[in-house]
mmCIF file of N, CA, C and O in Angstrom:
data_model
loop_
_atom_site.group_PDB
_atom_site.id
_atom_site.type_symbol
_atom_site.label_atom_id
_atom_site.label_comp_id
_atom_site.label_asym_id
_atom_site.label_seq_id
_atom_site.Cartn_x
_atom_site.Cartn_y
_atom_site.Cartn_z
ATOM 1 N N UNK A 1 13.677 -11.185 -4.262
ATOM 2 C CA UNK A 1 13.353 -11.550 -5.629
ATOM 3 C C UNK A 1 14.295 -12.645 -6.108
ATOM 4 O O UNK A 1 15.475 -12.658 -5.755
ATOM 5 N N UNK A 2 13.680 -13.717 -7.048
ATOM 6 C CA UNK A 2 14.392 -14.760 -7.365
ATOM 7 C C UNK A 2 14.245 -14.680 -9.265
ATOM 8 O O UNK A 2 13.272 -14.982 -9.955
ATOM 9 N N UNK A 3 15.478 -14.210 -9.652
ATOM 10 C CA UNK A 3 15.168 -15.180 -11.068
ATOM 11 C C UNK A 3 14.254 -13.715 -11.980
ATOM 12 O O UNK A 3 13.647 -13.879 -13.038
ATOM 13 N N UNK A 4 14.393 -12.159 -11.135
ATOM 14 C CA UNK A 4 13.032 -11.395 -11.962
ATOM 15 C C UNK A 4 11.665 -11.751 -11.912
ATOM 16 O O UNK A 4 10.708 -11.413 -12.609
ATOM 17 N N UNK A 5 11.810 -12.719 -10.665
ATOM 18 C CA UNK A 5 10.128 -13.314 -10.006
ATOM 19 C C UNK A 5 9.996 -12.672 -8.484
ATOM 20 O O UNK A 5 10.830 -12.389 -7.624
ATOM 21 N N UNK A 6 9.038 -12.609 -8.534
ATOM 22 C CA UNK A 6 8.594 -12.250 -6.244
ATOM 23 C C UNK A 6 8.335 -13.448 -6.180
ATOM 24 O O UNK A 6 7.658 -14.109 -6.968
ATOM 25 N N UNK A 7 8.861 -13.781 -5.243
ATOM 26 C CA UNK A 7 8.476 -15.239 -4.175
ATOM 27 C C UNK A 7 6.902 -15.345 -3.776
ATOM 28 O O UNK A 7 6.277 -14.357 -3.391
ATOM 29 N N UNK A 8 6.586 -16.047 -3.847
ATOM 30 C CA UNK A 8 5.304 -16.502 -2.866
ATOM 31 C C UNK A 8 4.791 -15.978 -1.842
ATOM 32 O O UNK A 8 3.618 -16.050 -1.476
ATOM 33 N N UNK A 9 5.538 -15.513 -1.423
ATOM 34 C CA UNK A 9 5.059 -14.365 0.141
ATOM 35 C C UNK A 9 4.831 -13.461 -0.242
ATOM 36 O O UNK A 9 3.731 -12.998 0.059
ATOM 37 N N UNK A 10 5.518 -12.864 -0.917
ATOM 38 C CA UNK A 10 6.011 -11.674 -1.673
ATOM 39 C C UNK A 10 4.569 -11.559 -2.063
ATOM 40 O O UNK A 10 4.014 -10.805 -1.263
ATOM 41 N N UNK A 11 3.753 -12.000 -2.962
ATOM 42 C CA UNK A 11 2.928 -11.740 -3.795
ATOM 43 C C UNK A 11 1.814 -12.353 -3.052
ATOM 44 O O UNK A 11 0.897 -11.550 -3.222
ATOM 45 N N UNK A 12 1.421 -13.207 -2.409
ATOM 46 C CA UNK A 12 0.382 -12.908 -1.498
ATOM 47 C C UNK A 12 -0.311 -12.025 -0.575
ATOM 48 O O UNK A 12 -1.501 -11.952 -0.270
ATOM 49 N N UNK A 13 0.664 -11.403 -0.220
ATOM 50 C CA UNK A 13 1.044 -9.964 0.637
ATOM 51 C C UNK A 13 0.470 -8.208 -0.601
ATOM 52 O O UNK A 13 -0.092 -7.148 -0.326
ATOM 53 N N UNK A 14 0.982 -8.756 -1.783
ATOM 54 C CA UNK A 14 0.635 -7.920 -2.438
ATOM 55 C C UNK A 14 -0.787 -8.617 -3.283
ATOM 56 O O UNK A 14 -1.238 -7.939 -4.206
ATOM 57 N N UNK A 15 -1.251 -9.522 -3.065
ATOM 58 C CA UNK A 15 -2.493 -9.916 -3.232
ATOM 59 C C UNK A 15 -3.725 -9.522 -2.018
ATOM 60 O O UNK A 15 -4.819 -8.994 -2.218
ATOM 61 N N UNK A 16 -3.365 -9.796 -1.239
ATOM 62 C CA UNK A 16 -3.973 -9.473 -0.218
ATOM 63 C C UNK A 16 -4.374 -7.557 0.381
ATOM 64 O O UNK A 16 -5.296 -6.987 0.964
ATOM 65 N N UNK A 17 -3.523 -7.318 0.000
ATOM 66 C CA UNK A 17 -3.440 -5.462 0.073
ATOM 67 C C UNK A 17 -4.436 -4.919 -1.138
ATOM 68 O O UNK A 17 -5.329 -4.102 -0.915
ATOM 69 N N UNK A 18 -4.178 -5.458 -2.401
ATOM 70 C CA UNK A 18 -4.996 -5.189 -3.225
ATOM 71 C C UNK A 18 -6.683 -5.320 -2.788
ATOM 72 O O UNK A 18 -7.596 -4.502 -2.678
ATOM 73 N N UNK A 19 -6.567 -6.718 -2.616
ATOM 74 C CA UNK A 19 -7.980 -6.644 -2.015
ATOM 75 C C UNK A 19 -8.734 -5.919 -1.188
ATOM 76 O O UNK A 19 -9.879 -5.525 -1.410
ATOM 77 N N UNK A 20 -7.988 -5.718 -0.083
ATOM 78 C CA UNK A 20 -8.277 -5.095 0.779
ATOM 79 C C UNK A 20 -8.336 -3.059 0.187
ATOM 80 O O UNK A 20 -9.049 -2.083 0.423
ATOM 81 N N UNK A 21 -7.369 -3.308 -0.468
ATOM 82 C CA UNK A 21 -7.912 -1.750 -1.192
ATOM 83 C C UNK A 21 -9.194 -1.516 -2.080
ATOM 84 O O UNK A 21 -9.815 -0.463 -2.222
ATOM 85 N N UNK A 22 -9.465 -2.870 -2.697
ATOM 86 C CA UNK A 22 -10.787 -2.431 -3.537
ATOM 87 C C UNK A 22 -11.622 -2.478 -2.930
ATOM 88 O O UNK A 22 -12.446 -1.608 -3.212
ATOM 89 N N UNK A 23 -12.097 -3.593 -1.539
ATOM 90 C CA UNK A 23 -13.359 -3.221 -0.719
ATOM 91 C C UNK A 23 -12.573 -2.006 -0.350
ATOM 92 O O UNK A 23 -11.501 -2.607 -0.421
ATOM 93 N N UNK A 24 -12.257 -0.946 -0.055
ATOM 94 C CA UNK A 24 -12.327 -0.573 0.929
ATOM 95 C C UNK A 24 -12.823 0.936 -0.264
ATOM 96 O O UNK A 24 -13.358 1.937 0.213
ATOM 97 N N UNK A 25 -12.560 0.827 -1.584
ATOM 98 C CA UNK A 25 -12.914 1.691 -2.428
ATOM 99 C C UNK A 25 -11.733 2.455 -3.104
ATOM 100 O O UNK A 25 -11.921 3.455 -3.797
ATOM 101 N N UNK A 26 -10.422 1.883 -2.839
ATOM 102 C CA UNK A 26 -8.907 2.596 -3.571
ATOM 103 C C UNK A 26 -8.094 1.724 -3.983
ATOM 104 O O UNK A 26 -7.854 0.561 -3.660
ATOM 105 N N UNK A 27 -7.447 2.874 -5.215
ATOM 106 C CA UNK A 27 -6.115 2.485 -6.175
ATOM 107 C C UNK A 27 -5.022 1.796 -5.354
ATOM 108 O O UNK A 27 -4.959 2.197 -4.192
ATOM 109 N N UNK A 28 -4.158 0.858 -5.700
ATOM 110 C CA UNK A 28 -3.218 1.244 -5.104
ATOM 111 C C UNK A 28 -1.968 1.181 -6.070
ATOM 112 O O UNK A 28 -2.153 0.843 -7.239
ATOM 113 N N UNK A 29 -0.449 1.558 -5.527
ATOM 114 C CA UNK A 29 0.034 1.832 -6.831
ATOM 115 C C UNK A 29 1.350 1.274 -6.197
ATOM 116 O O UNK A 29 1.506 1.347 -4.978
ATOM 117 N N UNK A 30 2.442 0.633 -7.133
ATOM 118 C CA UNK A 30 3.768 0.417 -6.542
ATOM 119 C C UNK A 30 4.899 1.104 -7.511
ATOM 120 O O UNK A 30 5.019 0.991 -8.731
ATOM 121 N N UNK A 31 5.481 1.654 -6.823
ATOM 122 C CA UNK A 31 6.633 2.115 -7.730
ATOM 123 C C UNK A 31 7.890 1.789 -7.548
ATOM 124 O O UNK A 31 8.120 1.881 -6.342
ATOM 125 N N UNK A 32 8.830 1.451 -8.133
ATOM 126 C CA UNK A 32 9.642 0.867 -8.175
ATOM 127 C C UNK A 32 11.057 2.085 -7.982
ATOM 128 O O UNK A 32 10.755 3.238 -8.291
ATOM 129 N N UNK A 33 12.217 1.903 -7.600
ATOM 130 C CA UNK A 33 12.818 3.069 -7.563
ATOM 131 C C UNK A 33 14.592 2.492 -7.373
ATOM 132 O O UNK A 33 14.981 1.331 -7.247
ATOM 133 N N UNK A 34 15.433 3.803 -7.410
ATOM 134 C CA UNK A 34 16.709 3.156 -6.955
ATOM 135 C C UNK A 34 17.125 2.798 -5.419
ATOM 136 O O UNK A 34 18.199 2.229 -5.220
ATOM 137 N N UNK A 35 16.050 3.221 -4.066
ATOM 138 C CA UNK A 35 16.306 2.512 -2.771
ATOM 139 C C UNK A 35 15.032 1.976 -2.388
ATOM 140 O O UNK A 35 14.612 2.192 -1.251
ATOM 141 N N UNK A 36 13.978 0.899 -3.703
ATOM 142 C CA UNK A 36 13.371 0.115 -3.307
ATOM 143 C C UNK A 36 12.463 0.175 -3.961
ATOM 144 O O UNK A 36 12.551 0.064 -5.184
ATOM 145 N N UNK A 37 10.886 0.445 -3.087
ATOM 146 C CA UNK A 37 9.636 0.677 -3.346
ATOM 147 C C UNK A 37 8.624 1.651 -2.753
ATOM 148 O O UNK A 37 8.900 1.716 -1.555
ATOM 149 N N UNK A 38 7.674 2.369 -2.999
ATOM 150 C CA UNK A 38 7.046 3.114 -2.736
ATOM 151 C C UNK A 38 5.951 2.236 -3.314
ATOM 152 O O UNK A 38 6.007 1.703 -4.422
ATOM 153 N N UNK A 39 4.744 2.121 -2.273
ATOM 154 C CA UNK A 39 3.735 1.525 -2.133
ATOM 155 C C UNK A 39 2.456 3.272 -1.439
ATOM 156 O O UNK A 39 2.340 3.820 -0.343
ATOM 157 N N UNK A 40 1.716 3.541 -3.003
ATOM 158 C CA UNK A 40 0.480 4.414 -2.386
ATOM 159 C C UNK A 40 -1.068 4.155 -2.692
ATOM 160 O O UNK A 40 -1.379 3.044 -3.121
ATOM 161 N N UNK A 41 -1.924 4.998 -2.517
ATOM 162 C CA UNK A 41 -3.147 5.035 -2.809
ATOM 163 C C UNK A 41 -3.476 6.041 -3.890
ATOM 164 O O UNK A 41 -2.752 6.911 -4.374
ATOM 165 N N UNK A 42 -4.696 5.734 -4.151
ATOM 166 C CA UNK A 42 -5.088 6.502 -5.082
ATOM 167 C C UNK A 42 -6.804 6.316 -4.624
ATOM 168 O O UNK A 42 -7.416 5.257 -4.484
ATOM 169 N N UNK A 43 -7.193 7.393 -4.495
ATOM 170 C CA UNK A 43 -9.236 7.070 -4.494
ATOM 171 C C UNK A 43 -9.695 8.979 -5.119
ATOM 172 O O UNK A 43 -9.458 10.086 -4.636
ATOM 173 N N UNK A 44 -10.239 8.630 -6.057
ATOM 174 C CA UNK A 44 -11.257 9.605 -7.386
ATOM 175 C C UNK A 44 -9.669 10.594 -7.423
ATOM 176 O O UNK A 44 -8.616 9.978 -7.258
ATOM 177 N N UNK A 45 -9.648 11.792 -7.599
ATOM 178 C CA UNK A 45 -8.307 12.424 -7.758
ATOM 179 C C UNK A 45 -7.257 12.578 -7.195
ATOM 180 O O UNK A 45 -6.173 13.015 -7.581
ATOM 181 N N UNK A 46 -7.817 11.983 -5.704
ATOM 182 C CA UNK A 46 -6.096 12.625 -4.835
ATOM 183 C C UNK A 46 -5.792 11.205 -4.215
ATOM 184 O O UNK A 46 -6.474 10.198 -4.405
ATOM 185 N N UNK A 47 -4.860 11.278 -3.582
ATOM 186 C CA UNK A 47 -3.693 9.851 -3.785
ATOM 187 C C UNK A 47 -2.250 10.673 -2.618
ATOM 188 O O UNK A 47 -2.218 11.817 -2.166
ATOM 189 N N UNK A 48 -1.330 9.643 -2.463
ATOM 190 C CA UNK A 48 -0.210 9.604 -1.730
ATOM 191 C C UNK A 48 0.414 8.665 -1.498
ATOM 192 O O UNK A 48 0.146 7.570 -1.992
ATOM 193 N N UNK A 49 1.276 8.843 -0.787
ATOM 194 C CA UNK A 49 2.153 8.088 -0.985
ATOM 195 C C UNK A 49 1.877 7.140 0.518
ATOM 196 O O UNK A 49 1.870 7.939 1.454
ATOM 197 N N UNK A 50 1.623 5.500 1.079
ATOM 198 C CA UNK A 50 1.701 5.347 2.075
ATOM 199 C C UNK A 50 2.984 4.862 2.460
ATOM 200 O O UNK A 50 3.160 5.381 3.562
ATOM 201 N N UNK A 51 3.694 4.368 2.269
ATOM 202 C CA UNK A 51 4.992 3.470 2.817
ATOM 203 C C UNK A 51 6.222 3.644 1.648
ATOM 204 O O UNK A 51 5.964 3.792 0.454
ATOM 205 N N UNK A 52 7.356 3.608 2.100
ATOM 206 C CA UNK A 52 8.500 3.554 1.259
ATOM 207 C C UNK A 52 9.421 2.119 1.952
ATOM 208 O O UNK A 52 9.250 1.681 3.090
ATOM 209 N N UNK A 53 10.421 1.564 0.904
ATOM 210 C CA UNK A 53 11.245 0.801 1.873
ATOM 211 C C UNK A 53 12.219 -0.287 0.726
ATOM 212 O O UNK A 53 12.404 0.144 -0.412
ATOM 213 N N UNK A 54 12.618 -1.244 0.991
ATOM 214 C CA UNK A 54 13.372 -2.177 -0.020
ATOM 215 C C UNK A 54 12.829 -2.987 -0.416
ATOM 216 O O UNK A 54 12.909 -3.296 -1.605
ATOM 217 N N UNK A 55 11.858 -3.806 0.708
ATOM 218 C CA UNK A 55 11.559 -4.925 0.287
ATOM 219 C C UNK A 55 9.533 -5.160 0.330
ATOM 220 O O UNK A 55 8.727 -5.130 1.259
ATOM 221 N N UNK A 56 9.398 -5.363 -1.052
ATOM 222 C CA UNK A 56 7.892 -5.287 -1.552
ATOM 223 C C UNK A 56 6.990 -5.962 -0.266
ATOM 224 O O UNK A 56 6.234 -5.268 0.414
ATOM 225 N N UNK A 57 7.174 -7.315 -0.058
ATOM 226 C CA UNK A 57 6.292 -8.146 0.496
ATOM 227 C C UNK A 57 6.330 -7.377 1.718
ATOM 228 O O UNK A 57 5.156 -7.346 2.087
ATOM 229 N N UNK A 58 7.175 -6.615 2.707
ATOM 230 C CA UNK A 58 7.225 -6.286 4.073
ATOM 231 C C UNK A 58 6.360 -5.409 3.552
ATOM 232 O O UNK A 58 5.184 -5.476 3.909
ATOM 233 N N UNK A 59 6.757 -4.472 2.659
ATOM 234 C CA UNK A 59 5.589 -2.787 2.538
ATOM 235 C C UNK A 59 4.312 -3.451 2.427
ATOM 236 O O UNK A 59 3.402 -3.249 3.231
ATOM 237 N N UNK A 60 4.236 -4.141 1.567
ATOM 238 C CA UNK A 60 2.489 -4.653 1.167
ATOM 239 C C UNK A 60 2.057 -5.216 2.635
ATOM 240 O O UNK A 60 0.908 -5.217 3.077
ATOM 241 N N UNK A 61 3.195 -5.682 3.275
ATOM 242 C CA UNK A 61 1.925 -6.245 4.955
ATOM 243 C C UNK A 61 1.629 -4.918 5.921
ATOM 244 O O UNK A 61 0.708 -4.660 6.696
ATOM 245 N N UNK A 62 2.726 -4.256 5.558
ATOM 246 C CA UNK A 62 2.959 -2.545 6.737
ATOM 247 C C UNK A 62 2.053 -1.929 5.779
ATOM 248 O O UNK A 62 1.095 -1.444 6.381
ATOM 249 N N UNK A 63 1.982 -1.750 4.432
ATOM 250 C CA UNK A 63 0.715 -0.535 4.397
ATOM 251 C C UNK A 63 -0.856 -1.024 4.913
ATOM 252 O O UNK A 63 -1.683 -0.157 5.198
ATOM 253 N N UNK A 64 -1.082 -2.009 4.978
ATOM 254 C CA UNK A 64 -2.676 -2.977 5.570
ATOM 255 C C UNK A 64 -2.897 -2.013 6.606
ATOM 256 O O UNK A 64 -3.952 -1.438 6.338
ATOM 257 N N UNK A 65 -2.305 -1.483 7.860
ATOM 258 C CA UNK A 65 -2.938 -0.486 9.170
ATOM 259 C C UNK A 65 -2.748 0.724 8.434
ATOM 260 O O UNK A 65 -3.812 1.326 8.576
ATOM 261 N N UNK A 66 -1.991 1.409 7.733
ATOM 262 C CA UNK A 66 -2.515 3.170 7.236
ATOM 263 C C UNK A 66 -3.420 2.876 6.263
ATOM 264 O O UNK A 66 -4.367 3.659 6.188
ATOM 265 N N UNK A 67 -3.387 1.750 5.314
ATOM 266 C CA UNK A 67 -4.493 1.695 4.660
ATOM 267 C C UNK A 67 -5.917 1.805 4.991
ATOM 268 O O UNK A 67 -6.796 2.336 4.312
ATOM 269 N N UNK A 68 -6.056 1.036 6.510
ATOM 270 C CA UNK A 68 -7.222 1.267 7.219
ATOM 271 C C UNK A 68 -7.538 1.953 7.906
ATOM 272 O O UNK A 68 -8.742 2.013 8.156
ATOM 273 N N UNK A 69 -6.572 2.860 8.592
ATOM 274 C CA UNK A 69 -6.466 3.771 9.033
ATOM 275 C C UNK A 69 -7.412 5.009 8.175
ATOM 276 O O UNK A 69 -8.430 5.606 8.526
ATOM 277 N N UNK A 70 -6.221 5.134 6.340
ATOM 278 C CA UNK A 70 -7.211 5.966 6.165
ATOM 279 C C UNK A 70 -8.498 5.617 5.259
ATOM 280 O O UNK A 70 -8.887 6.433 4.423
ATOM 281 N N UNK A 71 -8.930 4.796 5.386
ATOM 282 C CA UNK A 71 -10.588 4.250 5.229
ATOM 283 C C UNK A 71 -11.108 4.726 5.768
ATOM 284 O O UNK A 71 -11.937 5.543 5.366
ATOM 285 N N UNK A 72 -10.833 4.394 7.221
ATOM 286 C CA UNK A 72 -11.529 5.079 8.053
ATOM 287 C C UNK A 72 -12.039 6.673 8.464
ATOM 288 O O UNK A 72 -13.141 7.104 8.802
ATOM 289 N N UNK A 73 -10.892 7.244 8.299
ATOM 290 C CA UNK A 73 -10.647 8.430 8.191
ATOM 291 C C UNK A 73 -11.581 9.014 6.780
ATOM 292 O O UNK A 73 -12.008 10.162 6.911
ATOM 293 N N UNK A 74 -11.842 8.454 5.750
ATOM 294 C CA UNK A 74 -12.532 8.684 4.538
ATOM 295 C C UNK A 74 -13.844 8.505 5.213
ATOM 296 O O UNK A 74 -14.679 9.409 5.234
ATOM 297 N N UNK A 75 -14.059 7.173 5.844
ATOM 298 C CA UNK A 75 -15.448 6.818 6.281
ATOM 299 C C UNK A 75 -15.951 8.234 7.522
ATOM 300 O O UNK A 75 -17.155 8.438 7.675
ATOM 301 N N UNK A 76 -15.236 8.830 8.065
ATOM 302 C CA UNK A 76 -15.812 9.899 9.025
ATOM 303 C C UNK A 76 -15.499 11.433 7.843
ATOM 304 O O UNK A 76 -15.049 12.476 8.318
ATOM 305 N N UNK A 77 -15.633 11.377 7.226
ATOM 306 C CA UNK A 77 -15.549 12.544 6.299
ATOM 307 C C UNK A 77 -14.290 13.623 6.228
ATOM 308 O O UNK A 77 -14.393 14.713 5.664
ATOM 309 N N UNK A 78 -13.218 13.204 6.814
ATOM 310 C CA UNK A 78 -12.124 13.711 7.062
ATOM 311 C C UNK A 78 -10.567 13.263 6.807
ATOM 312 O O UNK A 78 -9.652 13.214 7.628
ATOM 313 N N UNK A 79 -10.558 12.942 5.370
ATOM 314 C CA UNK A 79 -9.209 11.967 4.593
ATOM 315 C C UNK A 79 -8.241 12.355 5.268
ATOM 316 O O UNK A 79 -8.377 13.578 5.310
ATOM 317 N N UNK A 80 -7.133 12.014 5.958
ATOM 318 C CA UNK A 80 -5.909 12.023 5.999
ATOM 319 C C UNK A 80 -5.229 11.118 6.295
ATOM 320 O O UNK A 80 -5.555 10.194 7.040
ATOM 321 N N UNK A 81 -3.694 11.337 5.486
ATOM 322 C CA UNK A 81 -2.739 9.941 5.572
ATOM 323 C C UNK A 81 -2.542 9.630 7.077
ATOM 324 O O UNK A 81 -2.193 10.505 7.869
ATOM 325 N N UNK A 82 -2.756 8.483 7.399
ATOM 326 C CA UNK A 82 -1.718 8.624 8.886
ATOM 327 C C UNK A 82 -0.158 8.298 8.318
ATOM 328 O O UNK A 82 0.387 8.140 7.225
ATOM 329 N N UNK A 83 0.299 8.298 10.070
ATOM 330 C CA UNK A 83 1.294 8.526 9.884
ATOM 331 C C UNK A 83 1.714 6.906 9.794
ATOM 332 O O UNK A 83 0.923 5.999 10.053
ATOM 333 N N UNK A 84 2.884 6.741 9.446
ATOM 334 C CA UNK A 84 3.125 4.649 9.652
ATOM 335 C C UNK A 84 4.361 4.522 8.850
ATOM 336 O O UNK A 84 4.470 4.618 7.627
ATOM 337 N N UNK A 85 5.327 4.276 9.788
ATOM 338 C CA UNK A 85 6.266 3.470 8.975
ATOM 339 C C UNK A 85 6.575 1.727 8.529
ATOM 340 O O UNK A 85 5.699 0.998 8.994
ATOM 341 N N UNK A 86 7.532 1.067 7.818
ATOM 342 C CA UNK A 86 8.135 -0.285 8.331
ATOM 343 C C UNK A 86 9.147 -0.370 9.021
ATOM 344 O O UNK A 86 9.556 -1.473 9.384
#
């Protein structure tokens, strides 16, 4: 972060995740914390948490495979988080 701004990467990365969460039919949510960020989902009531870590732009490119992961997993009628770190 520069200045109380995300850089350019930074926010493409979290542009790009977004997108990819609304086709795919989910929330997504960032929370901010004292060792970083927590990056989850949200789709109709239930939600979790996918990725934790320091730095925004890395989580927003590392949650893109559990994100699809669990799409997929939604798409065969059987939600669960995978597993995935950064």
């Amino acid at each position: 972060m520069t200045d109380g701004a995300f850089d350019p990467g930074t926010l493409e990365a979290v542009g790009e995740l977004l997108a990819l969460a609304a086709r795919e039919g989910f929330g997504i949510t960032f929370t901010p914390g004292p060792d970083g960020w927590t990056i989850g989902y949200r789709r109709g009531m239930s939600g979790d948490e996918l990725l934790s870590g320091l730095d925004l732009g890395d989580l927003a490119r590392g949650a893109v495979a559990p994100l699809l992961d669990l799409a997929a997993s939604y798409a065969q009628g059987s939600p669960q988080l995978p597993a995935s770190s950064v």
